CSV table of C-alpha atoms in Angstrom, one decimal:
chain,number,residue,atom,x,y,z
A,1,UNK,CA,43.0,-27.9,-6.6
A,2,UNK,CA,44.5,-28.7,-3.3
A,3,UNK,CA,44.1,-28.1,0.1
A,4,UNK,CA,46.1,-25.2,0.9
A,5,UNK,CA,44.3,-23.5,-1.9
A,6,UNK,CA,41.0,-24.2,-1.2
A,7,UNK,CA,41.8,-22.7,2.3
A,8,UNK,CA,43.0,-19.6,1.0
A,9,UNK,CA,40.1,-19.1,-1.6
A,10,UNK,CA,37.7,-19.5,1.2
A,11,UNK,CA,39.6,-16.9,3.3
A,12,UNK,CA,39.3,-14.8,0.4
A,13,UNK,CA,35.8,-14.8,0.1
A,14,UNK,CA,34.8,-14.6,3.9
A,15,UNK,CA,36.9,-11.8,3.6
A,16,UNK,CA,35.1,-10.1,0.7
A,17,UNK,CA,32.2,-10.6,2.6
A,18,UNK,CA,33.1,-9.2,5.7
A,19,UNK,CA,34.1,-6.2,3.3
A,20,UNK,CA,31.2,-5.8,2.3
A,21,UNK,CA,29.3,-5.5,5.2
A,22,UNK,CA,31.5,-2.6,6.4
A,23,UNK,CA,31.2,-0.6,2.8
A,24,UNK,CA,27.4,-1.4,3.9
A,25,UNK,CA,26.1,-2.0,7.4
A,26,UNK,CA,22.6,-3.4,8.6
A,27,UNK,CA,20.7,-0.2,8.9
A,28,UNK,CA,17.9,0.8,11.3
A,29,UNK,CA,14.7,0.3,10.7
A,30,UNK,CA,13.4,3.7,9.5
A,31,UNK,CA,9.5,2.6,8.6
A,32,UNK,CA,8.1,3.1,5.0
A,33,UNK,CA,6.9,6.6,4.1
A,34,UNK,CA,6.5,8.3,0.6
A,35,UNK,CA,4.6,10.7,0.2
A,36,UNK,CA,1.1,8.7,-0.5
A,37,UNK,CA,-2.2,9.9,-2.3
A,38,UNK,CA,-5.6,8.9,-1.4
A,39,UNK,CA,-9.1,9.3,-2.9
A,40,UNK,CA,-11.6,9.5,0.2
A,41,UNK,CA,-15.0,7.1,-0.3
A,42,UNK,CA,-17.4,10.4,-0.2
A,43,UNK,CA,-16.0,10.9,-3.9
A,44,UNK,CA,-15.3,14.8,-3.2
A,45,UNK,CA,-11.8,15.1,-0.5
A,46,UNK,CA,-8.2,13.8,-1.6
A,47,UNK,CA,-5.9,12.9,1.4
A,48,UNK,CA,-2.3,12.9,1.3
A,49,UNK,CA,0.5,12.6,3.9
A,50,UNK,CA,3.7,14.9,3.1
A,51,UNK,CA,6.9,14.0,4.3
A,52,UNK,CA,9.6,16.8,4.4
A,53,UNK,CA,13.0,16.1,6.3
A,54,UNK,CA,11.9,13.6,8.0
A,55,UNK,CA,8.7,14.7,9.6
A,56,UNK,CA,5.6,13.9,8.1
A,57,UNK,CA,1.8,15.5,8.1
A,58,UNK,CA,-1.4,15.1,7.1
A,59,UNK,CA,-3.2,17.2,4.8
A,60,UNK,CA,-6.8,17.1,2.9
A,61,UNK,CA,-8.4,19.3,0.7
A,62,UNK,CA,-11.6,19.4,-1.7
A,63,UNK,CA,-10.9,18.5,-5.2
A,64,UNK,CA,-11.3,22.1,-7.4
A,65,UNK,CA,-9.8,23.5,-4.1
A,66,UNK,CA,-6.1,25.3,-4.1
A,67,UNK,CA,-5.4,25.2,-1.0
A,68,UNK,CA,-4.8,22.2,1.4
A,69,UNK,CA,-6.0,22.2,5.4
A,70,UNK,CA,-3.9,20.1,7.6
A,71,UNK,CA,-6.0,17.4,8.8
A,72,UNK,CA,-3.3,15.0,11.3
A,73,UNK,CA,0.1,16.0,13.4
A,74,UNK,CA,1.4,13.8,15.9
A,75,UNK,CA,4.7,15.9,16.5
A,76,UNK,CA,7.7,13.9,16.5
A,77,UNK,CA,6.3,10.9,14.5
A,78,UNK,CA,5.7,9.3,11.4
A,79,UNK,CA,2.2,9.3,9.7
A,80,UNK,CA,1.3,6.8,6.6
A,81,UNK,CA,-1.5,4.9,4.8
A,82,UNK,CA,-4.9,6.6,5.9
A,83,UNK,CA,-8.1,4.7,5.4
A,84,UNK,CA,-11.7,5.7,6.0
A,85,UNK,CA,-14.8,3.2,6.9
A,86,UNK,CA,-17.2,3.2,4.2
A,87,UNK,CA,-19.3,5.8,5.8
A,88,UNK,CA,-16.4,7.8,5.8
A,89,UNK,CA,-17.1,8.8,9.2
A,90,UNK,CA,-14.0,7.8,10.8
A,91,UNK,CA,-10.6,7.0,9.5
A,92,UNK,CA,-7.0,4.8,10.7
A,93,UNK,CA,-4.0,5.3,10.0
A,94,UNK,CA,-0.3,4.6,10.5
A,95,UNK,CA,2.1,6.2,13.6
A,96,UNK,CA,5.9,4.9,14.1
A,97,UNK,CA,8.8,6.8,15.0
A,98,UNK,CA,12.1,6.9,13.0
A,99,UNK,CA,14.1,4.0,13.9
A,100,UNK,CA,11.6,1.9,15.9
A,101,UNK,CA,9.9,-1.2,14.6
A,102,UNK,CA,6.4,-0.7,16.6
A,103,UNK,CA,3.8,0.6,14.5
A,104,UNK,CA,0.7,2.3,16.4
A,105,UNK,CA,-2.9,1.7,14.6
A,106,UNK,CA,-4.9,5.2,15.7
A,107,UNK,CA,-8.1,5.8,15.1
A,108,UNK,CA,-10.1,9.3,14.6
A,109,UNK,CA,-12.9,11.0,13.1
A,110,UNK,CA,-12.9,11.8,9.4
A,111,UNK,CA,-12.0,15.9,10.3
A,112,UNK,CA,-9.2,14.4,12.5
A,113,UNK,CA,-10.7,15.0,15.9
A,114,UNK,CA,-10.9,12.5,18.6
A,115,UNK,CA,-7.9,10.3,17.7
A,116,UNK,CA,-7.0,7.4,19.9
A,117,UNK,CA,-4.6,4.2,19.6
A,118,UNK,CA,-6.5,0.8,19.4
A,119,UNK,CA,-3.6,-1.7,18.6
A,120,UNK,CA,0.4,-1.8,18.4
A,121,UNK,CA,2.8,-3.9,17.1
A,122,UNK,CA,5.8,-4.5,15.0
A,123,UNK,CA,6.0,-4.1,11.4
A,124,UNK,CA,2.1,-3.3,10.5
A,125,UNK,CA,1.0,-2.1,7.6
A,126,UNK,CA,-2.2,-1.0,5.2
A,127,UNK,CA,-4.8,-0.9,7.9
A,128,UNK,CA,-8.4,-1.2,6.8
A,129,UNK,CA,-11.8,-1.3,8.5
A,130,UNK,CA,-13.7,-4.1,7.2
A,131,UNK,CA,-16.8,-3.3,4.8
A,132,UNK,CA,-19.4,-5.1,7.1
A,133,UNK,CA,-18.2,-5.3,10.4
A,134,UNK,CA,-17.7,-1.7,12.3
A,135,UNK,CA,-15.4,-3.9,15.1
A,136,UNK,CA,-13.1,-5.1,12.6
A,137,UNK,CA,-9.9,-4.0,10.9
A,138,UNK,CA,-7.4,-5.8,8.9
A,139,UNK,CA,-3.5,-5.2,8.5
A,140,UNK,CA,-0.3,-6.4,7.3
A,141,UNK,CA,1.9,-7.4,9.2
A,142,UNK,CA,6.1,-8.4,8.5
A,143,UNK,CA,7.9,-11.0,10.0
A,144,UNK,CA,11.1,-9.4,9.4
A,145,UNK,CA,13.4,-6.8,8.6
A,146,UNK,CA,16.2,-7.8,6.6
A,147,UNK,CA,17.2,-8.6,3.0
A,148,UNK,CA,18.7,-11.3,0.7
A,149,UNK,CA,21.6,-9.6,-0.7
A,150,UNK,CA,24.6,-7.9,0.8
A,151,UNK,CA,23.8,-4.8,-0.8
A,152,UNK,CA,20.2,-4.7,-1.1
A,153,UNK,CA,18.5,-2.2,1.6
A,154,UNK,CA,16.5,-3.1,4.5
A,155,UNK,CA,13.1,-4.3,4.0
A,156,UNK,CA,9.9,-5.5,5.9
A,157,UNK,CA,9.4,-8.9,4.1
A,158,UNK,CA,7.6,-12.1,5.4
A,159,UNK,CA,4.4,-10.4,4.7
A,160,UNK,CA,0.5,-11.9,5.5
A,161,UNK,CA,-2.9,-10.6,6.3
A,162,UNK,CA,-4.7,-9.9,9.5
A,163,UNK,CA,-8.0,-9.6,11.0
A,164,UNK,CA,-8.6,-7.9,14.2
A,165,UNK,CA,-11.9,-7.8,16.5
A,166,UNK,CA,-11.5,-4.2,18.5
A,167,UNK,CA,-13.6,-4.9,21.1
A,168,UNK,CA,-12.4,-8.7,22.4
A,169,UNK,CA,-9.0,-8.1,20.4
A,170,UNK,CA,-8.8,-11.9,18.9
A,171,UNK,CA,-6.3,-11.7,16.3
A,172,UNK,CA,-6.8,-14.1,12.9
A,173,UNK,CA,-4.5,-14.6,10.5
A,174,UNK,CA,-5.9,-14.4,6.9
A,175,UNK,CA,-3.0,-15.6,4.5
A,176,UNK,CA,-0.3,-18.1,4.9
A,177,UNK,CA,1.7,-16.7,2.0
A,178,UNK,CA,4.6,-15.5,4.1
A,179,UNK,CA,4.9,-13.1,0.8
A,180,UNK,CA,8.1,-11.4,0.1
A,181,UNK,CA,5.7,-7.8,0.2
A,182,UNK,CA,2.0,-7.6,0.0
A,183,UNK,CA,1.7,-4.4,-2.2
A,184,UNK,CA,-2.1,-3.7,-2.0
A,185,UNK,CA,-5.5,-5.6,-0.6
A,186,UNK,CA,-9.2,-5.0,-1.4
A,187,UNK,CA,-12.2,-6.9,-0.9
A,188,UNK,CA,-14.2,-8.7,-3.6
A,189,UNK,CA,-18.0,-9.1,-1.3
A,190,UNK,CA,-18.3,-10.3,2.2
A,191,UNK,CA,-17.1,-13.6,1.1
A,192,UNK,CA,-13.6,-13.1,0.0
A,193,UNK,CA,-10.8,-10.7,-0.5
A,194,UNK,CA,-7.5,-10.8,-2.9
A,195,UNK,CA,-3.9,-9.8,-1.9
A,196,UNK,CA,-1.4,-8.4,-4.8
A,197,UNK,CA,1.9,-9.6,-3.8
A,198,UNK,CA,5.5,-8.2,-5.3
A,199,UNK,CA,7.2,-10.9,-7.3
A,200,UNK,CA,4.4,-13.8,-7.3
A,201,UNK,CA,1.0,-12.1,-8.0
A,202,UNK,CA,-2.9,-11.9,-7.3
A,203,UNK,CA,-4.2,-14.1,-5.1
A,204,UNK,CA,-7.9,-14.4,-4.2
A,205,UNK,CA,-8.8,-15.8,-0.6
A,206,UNK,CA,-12.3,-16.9,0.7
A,207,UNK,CA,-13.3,-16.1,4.2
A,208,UNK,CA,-15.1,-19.5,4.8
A,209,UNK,CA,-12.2,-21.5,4.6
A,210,UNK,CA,-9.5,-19.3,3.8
A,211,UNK,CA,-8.8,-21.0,-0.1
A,212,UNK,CA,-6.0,-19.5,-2.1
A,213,UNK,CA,-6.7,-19.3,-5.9
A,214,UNK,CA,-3.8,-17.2,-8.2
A,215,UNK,CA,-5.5,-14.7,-10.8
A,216,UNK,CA,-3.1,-14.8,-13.6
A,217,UNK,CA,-2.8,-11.7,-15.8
A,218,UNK,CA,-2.7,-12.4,-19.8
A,219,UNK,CA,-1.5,-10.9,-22.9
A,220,UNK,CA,0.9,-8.2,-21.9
A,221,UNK,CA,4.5,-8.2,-21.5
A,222,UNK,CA,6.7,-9.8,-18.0
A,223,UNK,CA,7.7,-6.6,-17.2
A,224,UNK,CA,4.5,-4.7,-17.1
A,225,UNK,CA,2.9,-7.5,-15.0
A,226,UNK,CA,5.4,-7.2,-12.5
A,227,UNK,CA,5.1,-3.4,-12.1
A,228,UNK,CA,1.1,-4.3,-11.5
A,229,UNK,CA,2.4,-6.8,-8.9
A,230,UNK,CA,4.3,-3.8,-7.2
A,231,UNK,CA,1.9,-1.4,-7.2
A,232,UNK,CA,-1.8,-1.0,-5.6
A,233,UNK,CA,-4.8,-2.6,-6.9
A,234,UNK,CA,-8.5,-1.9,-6.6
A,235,UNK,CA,-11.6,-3.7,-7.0
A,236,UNK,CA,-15.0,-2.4,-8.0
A,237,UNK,CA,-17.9,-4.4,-7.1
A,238,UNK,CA,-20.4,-2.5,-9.1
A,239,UNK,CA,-18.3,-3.0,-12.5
A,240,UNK,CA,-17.0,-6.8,-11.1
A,241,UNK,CA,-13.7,-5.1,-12.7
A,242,UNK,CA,-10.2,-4.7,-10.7
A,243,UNK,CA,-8.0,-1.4,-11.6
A,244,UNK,CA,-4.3,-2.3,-12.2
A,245,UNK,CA,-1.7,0.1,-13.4
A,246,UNK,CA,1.8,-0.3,-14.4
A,247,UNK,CA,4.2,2.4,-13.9
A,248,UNK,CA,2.6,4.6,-17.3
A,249,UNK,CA,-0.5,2.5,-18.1
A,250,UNK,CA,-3.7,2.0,-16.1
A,251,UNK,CA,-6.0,-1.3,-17.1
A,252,UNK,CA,-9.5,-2.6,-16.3
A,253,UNK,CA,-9.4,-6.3,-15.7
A,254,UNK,CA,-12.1,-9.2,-14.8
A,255,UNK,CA,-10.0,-11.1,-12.9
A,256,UNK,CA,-9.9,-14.2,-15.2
A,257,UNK,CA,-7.2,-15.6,-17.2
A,258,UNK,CA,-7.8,-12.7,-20.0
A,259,UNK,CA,-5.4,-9.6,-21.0
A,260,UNK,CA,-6.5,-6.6,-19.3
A,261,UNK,CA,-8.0,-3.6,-21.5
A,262,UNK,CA,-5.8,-0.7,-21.7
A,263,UNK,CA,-7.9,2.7,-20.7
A,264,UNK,CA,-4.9,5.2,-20.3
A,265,UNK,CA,-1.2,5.9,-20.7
A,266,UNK,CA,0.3,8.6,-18.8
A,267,UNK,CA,2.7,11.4,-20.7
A,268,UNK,CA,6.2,10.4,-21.6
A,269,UNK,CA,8.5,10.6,-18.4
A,270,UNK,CA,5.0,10.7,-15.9
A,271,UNK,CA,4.9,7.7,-13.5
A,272,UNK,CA,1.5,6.3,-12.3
A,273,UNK,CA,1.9,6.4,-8.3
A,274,UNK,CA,-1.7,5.4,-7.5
A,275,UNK,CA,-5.1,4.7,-8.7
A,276,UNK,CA,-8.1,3.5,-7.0
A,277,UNK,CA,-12.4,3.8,-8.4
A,278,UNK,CA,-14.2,6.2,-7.6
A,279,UNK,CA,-17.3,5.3,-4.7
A,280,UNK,CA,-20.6,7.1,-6.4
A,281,UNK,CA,-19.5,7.6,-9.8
A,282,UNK,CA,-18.0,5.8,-13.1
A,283,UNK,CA,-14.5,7.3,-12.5
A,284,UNK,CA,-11.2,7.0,-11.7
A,285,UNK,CA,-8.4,8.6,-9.4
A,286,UNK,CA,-4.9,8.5,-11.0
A,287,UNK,CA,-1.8,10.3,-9.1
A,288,UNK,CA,1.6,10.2,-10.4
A,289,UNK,CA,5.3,11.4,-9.9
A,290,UNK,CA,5.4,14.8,-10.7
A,291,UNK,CA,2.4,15.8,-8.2
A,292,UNK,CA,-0.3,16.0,-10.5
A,293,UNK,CA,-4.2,14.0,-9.8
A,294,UNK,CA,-5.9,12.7,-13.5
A,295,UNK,CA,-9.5,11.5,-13.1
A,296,UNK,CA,-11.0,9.7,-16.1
A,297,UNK,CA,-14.0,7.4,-17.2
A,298,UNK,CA,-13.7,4.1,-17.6
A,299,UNK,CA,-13.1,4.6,-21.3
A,300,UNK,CA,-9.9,6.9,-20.4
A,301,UNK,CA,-11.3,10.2,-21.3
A,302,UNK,CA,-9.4,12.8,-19.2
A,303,UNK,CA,-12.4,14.7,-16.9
A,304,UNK,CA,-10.0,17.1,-14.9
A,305,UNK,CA,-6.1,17.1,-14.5
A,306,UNK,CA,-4.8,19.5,-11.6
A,307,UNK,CA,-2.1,19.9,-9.0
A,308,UNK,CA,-1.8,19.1,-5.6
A,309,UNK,CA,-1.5,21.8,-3.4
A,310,UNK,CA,1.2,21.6,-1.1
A,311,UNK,CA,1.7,23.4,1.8
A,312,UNK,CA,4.8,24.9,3.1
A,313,UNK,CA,5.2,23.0,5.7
């Protein structure tokens, strides 16, 4: 090949490229916001944030209830990702508006009241209140917003885990993983804590010293492991079990290099959204795609089935 065509081959492709990028331009960043399910930790109240037309609320209502009360609305932002302390006396949760990367951590009672800010900056996500320390949260927090493809859409990657002290505001960082996405976090005991990362797995970390050690999951197929990897996990210290789910099967699991016991499939055509234990009692929350909440034993059994009820907005 010679020179002149090398030159023009190389032309070519810069010009493909540049092609590309005007069939699809660098968006804004527009946040992360589906329309998420939570089980609160007093076993009896299911929170969820509802996202119409761009504006999002929060609602809450009492399971055997049919009709939701709206618990959060900040007018002219975002909400996401509520989480309550562990005597579910006060919640945080997630404020950004459309098209800015600063995410505000607010803080408020668990009926909603009082809420205040306590910490800003870009890219967070998943805030928690540590289990045994009342001035501590965690988050994740992105390095970036970008992609690796052309064609892909914009996404918070670069991912690692936080610590923050609310009164003297020292900031730790956890994790050096720089993970594509951190999907989910729980904690083990006051000793340590595992991240579930998209595309490379379960890692557990120890506070002491921060040591990484990778949970491998055995025994079922590639492509059900990597929808566990994408999806939230939970771990119940009482069982010493963690609950995965694929996108139609939930699993109990004891962390070590085992298969996982299958305890439910979902309905042809129903997606697994979310799962998480139960605080008090030997059951589990499952939500999925078409709206509906499952709660089973640990055997599977189906306790109650009903659907969330919406408001009008």
């Amino acid at each position: 090949m010679n020179y002149k065509t090398c030159l023009v081959l190389i032309l070519v492709l810069f010009g493909l490229i540049a092609f590309v990028y005007l069939l699809f331009p660098e968006s804004k960043f527009e946040g992360v916001l589906t329309n998420e399910v939570y089980l609160s930790p007093n076993d009896k109240e299911i929170i969820y944030v509802y996202e119409k037309e761009g504006t999002s609320k929060m609602y809450r209502f009492e399971i055997g209830d049919t009709v939701s009360k709206l618990l959060i609305d900040n007018v002219g932002y975002n909400l996401s990702e509520p989480s309550f302390t562990i005597d579910n006396k006060r919640m945080i949760y997630r404020v950004w508006k459309k098209n800015d990367p600063v995410i505000h951590l607010f803080v408020c009672n668990s009926d909603g009241k009082n809420s205040k800010e306590i910490y800003s900056d870009n890219l967070l996500f998943s805030p928690k209140f540590s289990e045994y320390d009342a001035q501590e949260i965690y988050f994740i927090k992105a390095s970036e917003y970008s992609n690796h493809s052309l064609i892909a859409k914009q996404h918070p990657n670069g991912m690692d885990l936080y610590s923050c002290n609310l009164k003297n505001k020292k900031i730790k960082k956890l994790t050096e993983g720089n993970y594509y996405a951190i999907n989910s976090y729980d904690f083990i005991s006051g000793n340590s804590f595992f991240v579930n990362c998209d595309l490379t797995g379960i890692y557990k970390y120890t506070f002491e010293n921060l040591k990484k050690e990778k949970l491998n999951i055995k025994g079922i197929d590639s492509s059900s492991v990597d929808q566990i990897y994408n999806n939230r996990i939970s771990y119940s210290k009482e069982e010493k079990k963690y609950l995965l789910s694929s996108n139609f099967e939930v699993y109990l699991w004891d962390g070590k290099d085992s298969k996982p016991t299958s305890i439910f499939i979902s309905q042809p055509g129903v997606q697994i959204k979310s799962t998480s234990f139960f605080k008090n009692e030997k059951r589990i929350f499952i939500s999925d795609n078409i709206e509906n909440i499952t709660i089973i034993d640990y055997k599977g059994k189906v306790l109650s089935k009903f659907k969330i009820p919406y408001p009008s907005f």
